[in-house]
Tab-separated table of C-alpha atoms in Angstrom:
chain	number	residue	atom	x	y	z
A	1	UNK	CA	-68.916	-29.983	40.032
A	2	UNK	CA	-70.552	-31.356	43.097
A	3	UNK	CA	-72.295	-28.963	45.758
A	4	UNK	CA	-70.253	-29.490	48.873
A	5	UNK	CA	-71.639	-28.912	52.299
A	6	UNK	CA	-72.320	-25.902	54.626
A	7	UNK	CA	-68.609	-25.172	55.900
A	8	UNK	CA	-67.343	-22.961	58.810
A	9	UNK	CA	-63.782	-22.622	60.050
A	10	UNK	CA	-62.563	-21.550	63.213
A	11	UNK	CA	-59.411	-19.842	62.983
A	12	UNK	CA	-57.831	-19.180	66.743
A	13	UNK	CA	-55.661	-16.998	65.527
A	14	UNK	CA	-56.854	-12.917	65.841
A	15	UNK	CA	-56.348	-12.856	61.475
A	16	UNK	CA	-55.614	-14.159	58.627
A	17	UNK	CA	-52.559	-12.679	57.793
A	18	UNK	CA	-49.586	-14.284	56.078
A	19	UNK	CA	-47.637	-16.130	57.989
A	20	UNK	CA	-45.163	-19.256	58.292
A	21	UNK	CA	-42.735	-20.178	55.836
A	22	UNK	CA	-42.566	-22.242	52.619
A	23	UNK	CA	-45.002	-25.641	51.377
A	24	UNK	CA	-43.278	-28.206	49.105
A	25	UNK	CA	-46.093	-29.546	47.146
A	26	UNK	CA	-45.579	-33.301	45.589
A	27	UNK	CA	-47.459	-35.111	42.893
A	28	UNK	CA	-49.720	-36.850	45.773
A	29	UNK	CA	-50.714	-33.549	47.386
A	30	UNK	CA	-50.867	-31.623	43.960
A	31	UNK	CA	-53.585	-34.864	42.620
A	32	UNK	CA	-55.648	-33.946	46.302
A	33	UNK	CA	-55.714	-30.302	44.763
A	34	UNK	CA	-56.761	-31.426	41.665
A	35	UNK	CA	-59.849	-32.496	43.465
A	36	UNK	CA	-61.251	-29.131	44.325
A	37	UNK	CA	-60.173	-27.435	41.114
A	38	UNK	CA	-56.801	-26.080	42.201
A	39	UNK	CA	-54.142	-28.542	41.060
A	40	UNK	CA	-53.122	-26.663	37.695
A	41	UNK	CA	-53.489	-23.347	38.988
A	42	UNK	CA	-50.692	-24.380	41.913
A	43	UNK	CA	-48.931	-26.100	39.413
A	44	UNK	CA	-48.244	-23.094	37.459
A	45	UNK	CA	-46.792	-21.204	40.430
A	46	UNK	CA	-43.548	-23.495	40.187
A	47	UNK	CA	-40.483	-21.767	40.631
A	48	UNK	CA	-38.821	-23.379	38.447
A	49	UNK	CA	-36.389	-25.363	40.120
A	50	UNK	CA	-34.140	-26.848	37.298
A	51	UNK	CA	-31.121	-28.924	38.464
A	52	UNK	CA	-30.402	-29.372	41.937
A	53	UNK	CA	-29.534	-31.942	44.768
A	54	UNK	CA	-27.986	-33.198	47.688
A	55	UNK	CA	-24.591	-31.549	48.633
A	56	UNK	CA	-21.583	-32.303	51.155
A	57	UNK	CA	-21.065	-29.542	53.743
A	58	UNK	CA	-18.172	-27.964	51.141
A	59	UNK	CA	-20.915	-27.667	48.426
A	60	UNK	CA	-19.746	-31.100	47.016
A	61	UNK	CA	-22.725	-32.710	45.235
A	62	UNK	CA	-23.276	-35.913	46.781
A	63	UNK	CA	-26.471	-36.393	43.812
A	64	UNK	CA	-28.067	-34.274	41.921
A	65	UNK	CA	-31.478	-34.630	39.533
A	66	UNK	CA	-33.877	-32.221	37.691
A	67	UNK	CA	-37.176	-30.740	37.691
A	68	UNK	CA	-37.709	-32.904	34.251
A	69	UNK	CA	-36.196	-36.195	36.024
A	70	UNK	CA	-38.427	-35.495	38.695
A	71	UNK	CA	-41.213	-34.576	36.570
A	72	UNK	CA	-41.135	-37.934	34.885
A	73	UNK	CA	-40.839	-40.095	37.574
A	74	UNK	CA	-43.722	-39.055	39.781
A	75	UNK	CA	-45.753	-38.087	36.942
A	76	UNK	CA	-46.088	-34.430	37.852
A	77	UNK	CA	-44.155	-31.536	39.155
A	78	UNK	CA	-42.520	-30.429	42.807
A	79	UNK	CA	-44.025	-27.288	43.893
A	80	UNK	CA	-42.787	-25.138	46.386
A	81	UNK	CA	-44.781	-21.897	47.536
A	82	UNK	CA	-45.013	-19.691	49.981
A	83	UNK	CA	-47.856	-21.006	52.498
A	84	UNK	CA	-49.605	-17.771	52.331
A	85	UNK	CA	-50.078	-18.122	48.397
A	86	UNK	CA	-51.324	-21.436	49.209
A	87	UNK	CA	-53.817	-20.687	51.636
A	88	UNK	CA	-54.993	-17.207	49.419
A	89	UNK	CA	-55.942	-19.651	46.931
A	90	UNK	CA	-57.787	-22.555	48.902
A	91	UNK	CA	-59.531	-19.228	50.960
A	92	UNK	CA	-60.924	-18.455	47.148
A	93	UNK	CA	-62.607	-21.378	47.278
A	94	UNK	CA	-64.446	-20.634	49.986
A	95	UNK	CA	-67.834	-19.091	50.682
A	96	UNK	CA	-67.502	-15.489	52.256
A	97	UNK	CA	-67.594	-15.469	55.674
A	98	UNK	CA	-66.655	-18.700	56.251
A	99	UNK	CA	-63.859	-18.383	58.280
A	100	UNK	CA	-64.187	-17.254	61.895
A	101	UNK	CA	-61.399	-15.586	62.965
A	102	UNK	CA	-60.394	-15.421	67.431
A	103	UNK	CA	-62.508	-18.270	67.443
A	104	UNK	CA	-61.284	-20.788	69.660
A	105	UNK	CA	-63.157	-23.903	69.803
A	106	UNK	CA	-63.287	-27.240	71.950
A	107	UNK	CA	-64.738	-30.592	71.606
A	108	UNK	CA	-68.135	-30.971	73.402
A	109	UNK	CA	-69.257	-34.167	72.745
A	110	UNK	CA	-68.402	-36.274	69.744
A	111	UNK	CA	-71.622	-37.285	68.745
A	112	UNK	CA	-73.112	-40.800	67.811
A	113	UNK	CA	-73.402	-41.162	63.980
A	114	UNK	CA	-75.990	-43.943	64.603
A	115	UNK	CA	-78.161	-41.676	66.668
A	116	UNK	CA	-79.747	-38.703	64.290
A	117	UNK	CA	-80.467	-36.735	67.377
A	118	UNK	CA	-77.291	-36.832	68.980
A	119	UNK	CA	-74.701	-34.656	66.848
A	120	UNK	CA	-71.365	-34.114	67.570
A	121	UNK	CA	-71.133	-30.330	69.497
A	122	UNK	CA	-68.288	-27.827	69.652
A	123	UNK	CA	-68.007	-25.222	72.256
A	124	UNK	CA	-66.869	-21.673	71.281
A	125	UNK	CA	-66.788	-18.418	72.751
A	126	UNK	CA	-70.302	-17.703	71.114
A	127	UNK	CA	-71.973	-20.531	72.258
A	128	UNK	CA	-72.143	-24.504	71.273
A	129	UNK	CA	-71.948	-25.714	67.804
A	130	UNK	CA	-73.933	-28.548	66.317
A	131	UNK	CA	-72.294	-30.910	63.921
A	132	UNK	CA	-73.047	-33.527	61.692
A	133	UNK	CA	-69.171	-33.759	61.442
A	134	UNK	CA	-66.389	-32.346	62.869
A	135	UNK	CA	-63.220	-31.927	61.416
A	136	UNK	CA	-60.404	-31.874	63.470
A	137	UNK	CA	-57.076	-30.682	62.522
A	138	UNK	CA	-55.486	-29.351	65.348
A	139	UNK	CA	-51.876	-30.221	64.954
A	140	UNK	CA	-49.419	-32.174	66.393
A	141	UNK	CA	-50.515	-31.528	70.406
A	142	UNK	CA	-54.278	-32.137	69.013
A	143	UNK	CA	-56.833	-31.455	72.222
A	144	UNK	CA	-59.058	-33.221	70.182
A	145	UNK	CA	-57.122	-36.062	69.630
A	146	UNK	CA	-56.249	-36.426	73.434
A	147	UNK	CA	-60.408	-35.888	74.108
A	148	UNK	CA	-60.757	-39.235	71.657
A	149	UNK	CA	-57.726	-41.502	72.506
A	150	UNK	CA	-56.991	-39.798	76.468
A	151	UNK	CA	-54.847	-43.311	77.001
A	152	UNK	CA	-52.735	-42.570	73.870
A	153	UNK	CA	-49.137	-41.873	74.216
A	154	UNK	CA	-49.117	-38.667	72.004
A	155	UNK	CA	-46.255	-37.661	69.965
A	156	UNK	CA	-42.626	-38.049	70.829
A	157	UNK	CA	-39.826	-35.495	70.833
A	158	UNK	CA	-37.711	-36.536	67.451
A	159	UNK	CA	-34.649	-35.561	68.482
A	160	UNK	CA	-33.910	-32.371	66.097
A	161	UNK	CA	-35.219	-28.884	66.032
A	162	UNK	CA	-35.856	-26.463	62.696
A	163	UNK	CA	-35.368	-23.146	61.712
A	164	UNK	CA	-37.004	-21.647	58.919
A	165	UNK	CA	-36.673	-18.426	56.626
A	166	UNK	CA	-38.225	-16.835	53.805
A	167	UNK	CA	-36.105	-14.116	52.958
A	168	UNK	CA	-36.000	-11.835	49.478
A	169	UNK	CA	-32.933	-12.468	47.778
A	170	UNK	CA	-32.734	-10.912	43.975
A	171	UNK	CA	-30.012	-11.528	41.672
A	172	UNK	CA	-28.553	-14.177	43.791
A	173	UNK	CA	-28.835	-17.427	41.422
A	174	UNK	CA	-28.415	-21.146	42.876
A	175	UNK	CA	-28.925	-24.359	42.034
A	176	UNK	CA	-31.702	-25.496	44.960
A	177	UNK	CA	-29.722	-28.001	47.180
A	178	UNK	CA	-30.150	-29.403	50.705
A	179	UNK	CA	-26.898	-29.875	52.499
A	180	UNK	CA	-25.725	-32.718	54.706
A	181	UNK	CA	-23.057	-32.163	57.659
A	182	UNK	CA	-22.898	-34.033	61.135
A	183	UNK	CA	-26.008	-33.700	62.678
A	184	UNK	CA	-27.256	-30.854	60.733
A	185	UNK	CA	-28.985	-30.080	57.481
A	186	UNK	CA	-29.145	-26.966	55.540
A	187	UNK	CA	-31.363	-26.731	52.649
A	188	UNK	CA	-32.328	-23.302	50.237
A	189	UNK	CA	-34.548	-23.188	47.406
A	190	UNK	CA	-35.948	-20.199	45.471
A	191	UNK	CA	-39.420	-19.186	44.882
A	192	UNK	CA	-41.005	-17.546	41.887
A	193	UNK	CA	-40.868	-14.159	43.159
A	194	UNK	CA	-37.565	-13.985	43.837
A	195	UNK	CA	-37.435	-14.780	47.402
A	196	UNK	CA	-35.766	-17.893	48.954
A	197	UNK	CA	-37.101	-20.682	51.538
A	198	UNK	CA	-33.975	-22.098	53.244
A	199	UNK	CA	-34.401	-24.658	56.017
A	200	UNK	CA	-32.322	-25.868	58.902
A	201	UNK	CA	-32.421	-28.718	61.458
A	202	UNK	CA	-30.065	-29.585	64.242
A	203	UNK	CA	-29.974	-31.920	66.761
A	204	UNK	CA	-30.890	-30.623	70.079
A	205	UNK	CA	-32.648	-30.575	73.509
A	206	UNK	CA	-35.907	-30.118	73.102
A	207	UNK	CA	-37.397	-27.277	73.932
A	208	UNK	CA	-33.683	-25.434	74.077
A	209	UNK	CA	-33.051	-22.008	72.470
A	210	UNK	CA	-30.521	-19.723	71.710
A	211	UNK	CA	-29.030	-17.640	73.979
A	212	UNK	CA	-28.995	-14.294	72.067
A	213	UNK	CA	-31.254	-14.479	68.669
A	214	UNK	CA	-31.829	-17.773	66.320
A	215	UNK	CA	-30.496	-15.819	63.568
A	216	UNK	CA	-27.094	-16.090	65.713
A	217	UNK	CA	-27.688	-19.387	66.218
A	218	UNK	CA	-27.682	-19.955	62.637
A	219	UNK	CA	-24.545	-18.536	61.824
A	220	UNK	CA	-22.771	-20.677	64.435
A	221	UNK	CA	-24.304	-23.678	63.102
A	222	UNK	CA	-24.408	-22.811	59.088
A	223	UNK	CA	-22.387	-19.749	58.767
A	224	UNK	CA	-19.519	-21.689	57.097
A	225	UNK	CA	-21.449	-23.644	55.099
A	226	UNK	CA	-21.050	-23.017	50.945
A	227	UNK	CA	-22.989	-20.448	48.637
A	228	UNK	CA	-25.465	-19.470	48.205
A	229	UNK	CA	-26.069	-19.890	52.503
A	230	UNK	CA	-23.730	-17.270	53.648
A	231	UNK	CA	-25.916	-14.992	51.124
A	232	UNK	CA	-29.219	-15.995	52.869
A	233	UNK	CA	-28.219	-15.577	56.013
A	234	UNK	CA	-26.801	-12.144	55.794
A	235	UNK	CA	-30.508	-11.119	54.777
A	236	UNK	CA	-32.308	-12.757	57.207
A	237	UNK	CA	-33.257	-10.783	60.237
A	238	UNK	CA	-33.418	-12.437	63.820
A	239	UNK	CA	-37.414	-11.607	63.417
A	240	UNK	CA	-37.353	-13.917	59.886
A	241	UNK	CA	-36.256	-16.528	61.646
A	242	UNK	CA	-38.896	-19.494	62.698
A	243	UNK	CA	-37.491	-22.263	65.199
A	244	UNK	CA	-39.807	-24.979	66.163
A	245	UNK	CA	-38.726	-28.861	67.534
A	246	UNK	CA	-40.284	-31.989	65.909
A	247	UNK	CA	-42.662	-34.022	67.330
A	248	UNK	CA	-44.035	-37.169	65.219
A	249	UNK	CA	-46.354	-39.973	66.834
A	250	UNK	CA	-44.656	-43.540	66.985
A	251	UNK	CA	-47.746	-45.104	68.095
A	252	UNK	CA	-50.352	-45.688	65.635
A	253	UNK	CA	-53.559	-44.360	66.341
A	254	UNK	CA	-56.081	-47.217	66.922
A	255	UNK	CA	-58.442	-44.726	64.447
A	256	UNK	CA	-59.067	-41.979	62.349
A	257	UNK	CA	-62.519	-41.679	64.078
A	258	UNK	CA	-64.207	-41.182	66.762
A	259	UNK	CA	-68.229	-40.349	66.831
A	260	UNK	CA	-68.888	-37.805	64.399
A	261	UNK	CA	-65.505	-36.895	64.846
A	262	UNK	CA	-62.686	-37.019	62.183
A	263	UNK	CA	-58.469	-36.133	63.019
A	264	UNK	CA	-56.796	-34.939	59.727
A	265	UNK	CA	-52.978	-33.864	59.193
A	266	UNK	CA	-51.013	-33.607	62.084
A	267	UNK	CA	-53.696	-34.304	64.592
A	268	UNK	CA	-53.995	-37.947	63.073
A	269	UNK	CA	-50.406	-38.677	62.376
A	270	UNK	CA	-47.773	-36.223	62.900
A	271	UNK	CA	-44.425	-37.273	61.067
A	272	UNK	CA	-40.580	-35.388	60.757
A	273	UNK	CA	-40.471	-33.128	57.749
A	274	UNK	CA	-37.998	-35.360	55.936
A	275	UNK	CA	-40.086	-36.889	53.459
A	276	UNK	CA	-41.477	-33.099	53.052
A	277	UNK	CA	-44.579	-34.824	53.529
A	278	UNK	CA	-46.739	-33.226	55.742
A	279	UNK	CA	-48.860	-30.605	54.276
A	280	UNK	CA	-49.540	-33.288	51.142
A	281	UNK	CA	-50.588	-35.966	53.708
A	282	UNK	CA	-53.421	-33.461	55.198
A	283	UNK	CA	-54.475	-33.669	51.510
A	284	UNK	CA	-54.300	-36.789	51.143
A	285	UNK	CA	-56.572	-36.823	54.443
A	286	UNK	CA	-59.285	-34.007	52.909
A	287	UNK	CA	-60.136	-35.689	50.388
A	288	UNK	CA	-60.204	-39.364	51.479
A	289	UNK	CA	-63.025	-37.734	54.318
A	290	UNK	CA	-64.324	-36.159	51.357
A	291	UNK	CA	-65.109	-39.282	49.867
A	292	UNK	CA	-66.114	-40.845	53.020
A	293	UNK	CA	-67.886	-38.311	54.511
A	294	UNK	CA	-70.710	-40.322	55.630
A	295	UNK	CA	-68.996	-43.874	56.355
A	296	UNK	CA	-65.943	-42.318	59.160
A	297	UNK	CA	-64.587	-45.905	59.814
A	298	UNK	CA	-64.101	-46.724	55.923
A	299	UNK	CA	-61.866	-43.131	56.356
A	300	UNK	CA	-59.804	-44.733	59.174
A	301	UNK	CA	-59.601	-48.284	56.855
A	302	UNK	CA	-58.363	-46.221	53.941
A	303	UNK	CA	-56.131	-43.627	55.453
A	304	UNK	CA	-54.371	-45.349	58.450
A	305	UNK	CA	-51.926	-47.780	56.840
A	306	UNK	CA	-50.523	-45.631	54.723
A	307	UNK	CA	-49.594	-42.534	57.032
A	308	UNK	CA	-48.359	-45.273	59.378
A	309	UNK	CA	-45.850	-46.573	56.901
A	310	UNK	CA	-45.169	-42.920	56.199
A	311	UNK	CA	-43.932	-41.882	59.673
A	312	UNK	CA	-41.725	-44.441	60.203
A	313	UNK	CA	-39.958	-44.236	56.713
A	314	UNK	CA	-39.722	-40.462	58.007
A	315	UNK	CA	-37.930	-41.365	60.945
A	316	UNK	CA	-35.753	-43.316	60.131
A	317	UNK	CA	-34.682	-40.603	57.165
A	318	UNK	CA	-34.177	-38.431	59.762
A	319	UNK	CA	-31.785	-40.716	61.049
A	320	UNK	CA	-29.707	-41.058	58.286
A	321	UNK	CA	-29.639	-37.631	57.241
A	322	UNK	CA	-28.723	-36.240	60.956
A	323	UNK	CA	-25.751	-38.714	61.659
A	324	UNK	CA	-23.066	-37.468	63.645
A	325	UNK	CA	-20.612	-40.510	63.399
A	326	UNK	CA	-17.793	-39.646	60.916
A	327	UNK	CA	-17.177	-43.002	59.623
A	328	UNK	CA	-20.700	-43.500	59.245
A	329	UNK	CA	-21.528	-40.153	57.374
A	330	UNK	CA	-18.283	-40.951	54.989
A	331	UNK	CA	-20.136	-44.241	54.306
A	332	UNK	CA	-22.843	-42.880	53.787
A	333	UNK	CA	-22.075	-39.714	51.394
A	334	UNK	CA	-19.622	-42.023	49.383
A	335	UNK	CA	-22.959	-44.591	49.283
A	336	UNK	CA	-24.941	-41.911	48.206
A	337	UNK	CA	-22.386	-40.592	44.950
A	338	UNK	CA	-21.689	-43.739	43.725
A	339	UNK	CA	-25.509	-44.835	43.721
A	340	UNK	CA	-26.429	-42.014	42.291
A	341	UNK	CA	-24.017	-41.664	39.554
A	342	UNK	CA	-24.287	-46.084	38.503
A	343	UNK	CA	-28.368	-45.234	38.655
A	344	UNK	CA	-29.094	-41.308	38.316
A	345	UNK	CA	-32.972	-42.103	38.789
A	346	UNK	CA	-32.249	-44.084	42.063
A	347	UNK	CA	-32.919	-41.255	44.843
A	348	UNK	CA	-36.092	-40.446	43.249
A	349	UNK	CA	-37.321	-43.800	42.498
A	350	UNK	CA	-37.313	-44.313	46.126
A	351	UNK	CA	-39.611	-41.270	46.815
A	352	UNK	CA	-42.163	-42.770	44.090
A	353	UNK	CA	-44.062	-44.847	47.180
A	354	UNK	CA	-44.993	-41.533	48.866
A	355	UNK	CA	-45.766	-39.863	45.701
A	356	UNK	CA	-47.322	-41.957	43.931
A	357	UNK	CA	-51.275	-41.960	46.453
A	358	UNK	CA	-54.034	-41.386	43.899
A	359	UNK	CA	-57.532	-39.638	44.932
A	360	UNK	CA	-60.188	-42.174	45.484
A	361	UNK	CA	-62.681	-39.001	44.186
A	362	UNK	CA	-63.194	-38.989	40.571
A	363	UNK	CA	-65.001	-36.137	39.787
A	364	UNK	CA	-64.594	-32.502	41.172
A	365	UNK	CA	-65.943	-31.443	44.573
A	366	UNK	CA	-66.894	-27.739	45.660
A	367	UNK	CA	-66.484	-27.189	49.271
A	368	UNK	CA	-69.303	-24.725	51.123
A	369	UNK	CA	-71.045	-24.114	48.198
A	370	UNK	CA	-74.519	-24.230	50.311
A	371	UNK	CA	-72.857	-22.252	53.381
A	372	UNK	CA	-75.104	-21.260	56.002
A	373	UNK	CA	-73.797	-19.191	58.411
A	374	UNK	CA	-76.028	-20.854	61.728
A	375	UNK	CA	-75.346	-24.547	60.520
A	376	UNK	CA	-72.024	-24.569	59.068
A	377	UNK	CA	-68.689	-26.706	59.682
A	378	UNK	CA	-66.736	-25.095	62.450
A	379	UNK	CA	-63.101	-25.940	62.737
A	380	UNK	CA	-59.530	-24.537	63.505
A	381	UNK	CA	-56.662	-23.662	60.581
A	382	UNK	CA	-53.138	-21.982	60.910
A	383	UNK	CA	-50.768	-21.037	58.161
A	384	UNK	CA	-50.903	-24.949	56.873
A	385	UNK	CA	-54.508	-25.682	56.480
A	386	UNK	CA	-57.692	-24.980	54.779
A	387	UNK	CA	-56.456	-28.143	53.062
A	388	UNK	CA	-59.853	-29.941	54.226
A	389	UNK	CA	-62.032	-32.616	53.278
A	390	UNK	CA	-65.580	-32.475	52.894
A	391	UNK	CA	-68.463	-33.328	55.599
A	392	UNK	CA	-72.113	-33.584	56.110
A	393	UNK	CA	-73.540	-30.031	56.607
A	394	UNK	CA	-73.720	-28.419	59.978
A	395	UNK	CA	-70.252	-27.813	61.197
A	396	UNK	CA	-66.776	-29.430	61.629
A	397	UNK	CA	-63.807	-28.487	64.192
A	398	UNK	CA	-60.861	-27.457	62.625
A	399	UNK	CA	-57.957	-26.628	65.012
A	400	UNK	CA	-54.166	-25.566	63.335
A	401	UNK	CA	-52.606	-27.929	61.088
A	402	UNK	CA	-48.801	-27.561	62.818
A	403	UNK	CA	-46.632	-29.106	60.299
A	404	UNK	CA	-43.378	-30.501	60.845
A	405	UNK	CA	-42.189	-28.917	57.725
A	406	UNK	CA	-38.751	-26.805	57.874
């Protein structure tokens, strides 16, 4: 084990309560685990999925695969958990009292890495931080990323809003599916305690809303749909129900970087959740800083081109999989069965790119294991983060990780 830095987060949020929804865990962001210790003990808290797959709005399968299959072609399991159990276990890897709650922070100065007496400094409600590094990670409308790049276009609207529900549902036993209709996707999946994470999108206005509840709203849109969604549904309440729009950047950040200043997740390149990609790419992100730490523009050589290719693979998914055009979604579904049937591997061969990122950190790294409360790492997480890289001691910035993951 390596001795990792001082750490503190800032949390803007008044507690650390569970909240959100579900995080689907792939080989790439399982291997980033693996780096601080966790990977197995994540691993283990597979549901299980067994056989499942793409259907037609009737319940049709369009392709289907297994947990094995997948298993075998990516070299290691799909994980889905609850983002609370996730972020319970990356808090116990923390030093106590590392995580500031009501503690929101903004970006000072950046700092000059070539100038030892000019850190990076982050204002908070306490007073000014000093930092060796800061850490940002403050999600898809990053502050921090505007402060760095102020003539960047930002993220785009994508076109498609999401619901999202984690609901108990015992005895009710399904094969995990997502469902493809015109312009809409439905998609349920159990977790190991006998709850289920189903997932909607829709194309929309942004920024529209339903009229009564978004419970309602998904009834009108999904209530016909097959089993087991008419089962979810009736235990959802409208107060389960999380709607957000999707936001991804088509622009390319000219860096990773900036002073002693790092963007992670979201805040560095914010992507639609149909590669299910964005909680793993924030891995991904930790710990490449982690091994980069002191050299911020090798972090920017090694992470950008492959989040870049990332997004726009996303997008364009989310084109195909929200088609409205009849002929074009008959096409397509009839594409999909016959491809999948001639080469049953095919659908998840073509998810291998994604999966397939490997740590550039060998050995195992502890993170805060020298925490000191006056020069620690200061920094933001919601309900997807604390999945962080390491940095020099003092402090880092960590603003919410706001995933576009339904």
């Amino acid at each position: 084990m390596r001795a990792g830095p001082g750490v503190t987060v800032l949390e803007r949020s008044g507690s650390l309560e569970p909240a959100g929804a579900a995080s689907s865990l792939a080989p790439n962001g399982l291997r980033g685990l693996d780096v601080i210790g966790l990977g197995d003990e994540i691993r283990a808290l597979s549901a299980g999925q067994g056989d499942g797959g793409l259907c037609a709005p009737g319940g049709r399968w369009l392709a289907r695969s297994s947990e094995a299959a997948a298993a075998e072609c990516f070299g290691g399991p799909l994980v889905l958990l609850h983002r609370a159990t996730l972020i319970d276990h990356l808090a116990g890897q923390l030093p106590p009292d590392t995580v500031r709650t009501a503690a929101v922070a903004h970006l000072v100065d950046p700092g000059d890495p070539r100038d030892p007496t000019r850190p990076a400094r982050v204002g908070t409600s306490d007073g000014e931080l000093e930092a060796d590094l800061v850490v940002a990670a403050d999600g898809i409308h990053s502050a921090v990323r505007h402060a760095l790049f102020p003539h960047h276009p930002g993220p785009v609207y994508s076109g498609f809003t999401t619901w999202r529900v984690v609901v108990p549902l015992p005895g009710v036993r399904f094969a995990p599916h997502e469902t493809w209709g015109p312009g809409r996707i439905w998609g349920t999946h159990p977790l190991k305690d006998s709850r289920v994470y189903a997932y909607a999108a829709a194309l929309a206005p942004a920024g529209e809303h339903a009229p009564d509840d978004e419970r309602a709203e998904l009834l009108r849109r999904h209530g016909d749909r097959h089993e087991p969604v008419p089962a979810v549904l009736a235990a959802v309440r409208p107060e389960d129900v999380l709607r957000h729009d999707v936001h991804h950047i088509t622009d390319p950040l000219p860096a990773y970087h900036h002073g002693r200043v790092a963007l992670v997740g979201d805040a560095a390149h914010a992507l639609p959740p149909t590669l299910g990609q964005g909680g793993n790419r924030a891995l991904e992100d930790a710990v490449t800083l982690a091994h980069h730490a002191d050299d911020l523009p090798a972090y920017t050589a090694d992470r950008l081109p492959r989040p870049t290719g990332i997004v726009r693979r996303a997008v364009r998914a989310a084109r195909l999989h929200l088609m409205t055009n009849r002929a074009g979604t008959a096409v397509r579904d009839t594409s999909i069965t016959v491809l999948s049937k001639a080469v049953p591997s095919l659908l998840l061969r073509s998810f291998n790119e994604v999966a397939s990122w490997r740590s550039p950190v060998e050995d195992t790294v502890s993170f805060g294991a020298d925490h000191d409360s006056d020069q620690g790492r200061d920094g933001h997480r919601d309900d997807d983060a604390r999945d962080r890289g390491r940095a020099p001691d003092r402090a880092s910035d960590r603003q919410p990780l706001e995933e576009n993951t339904p």
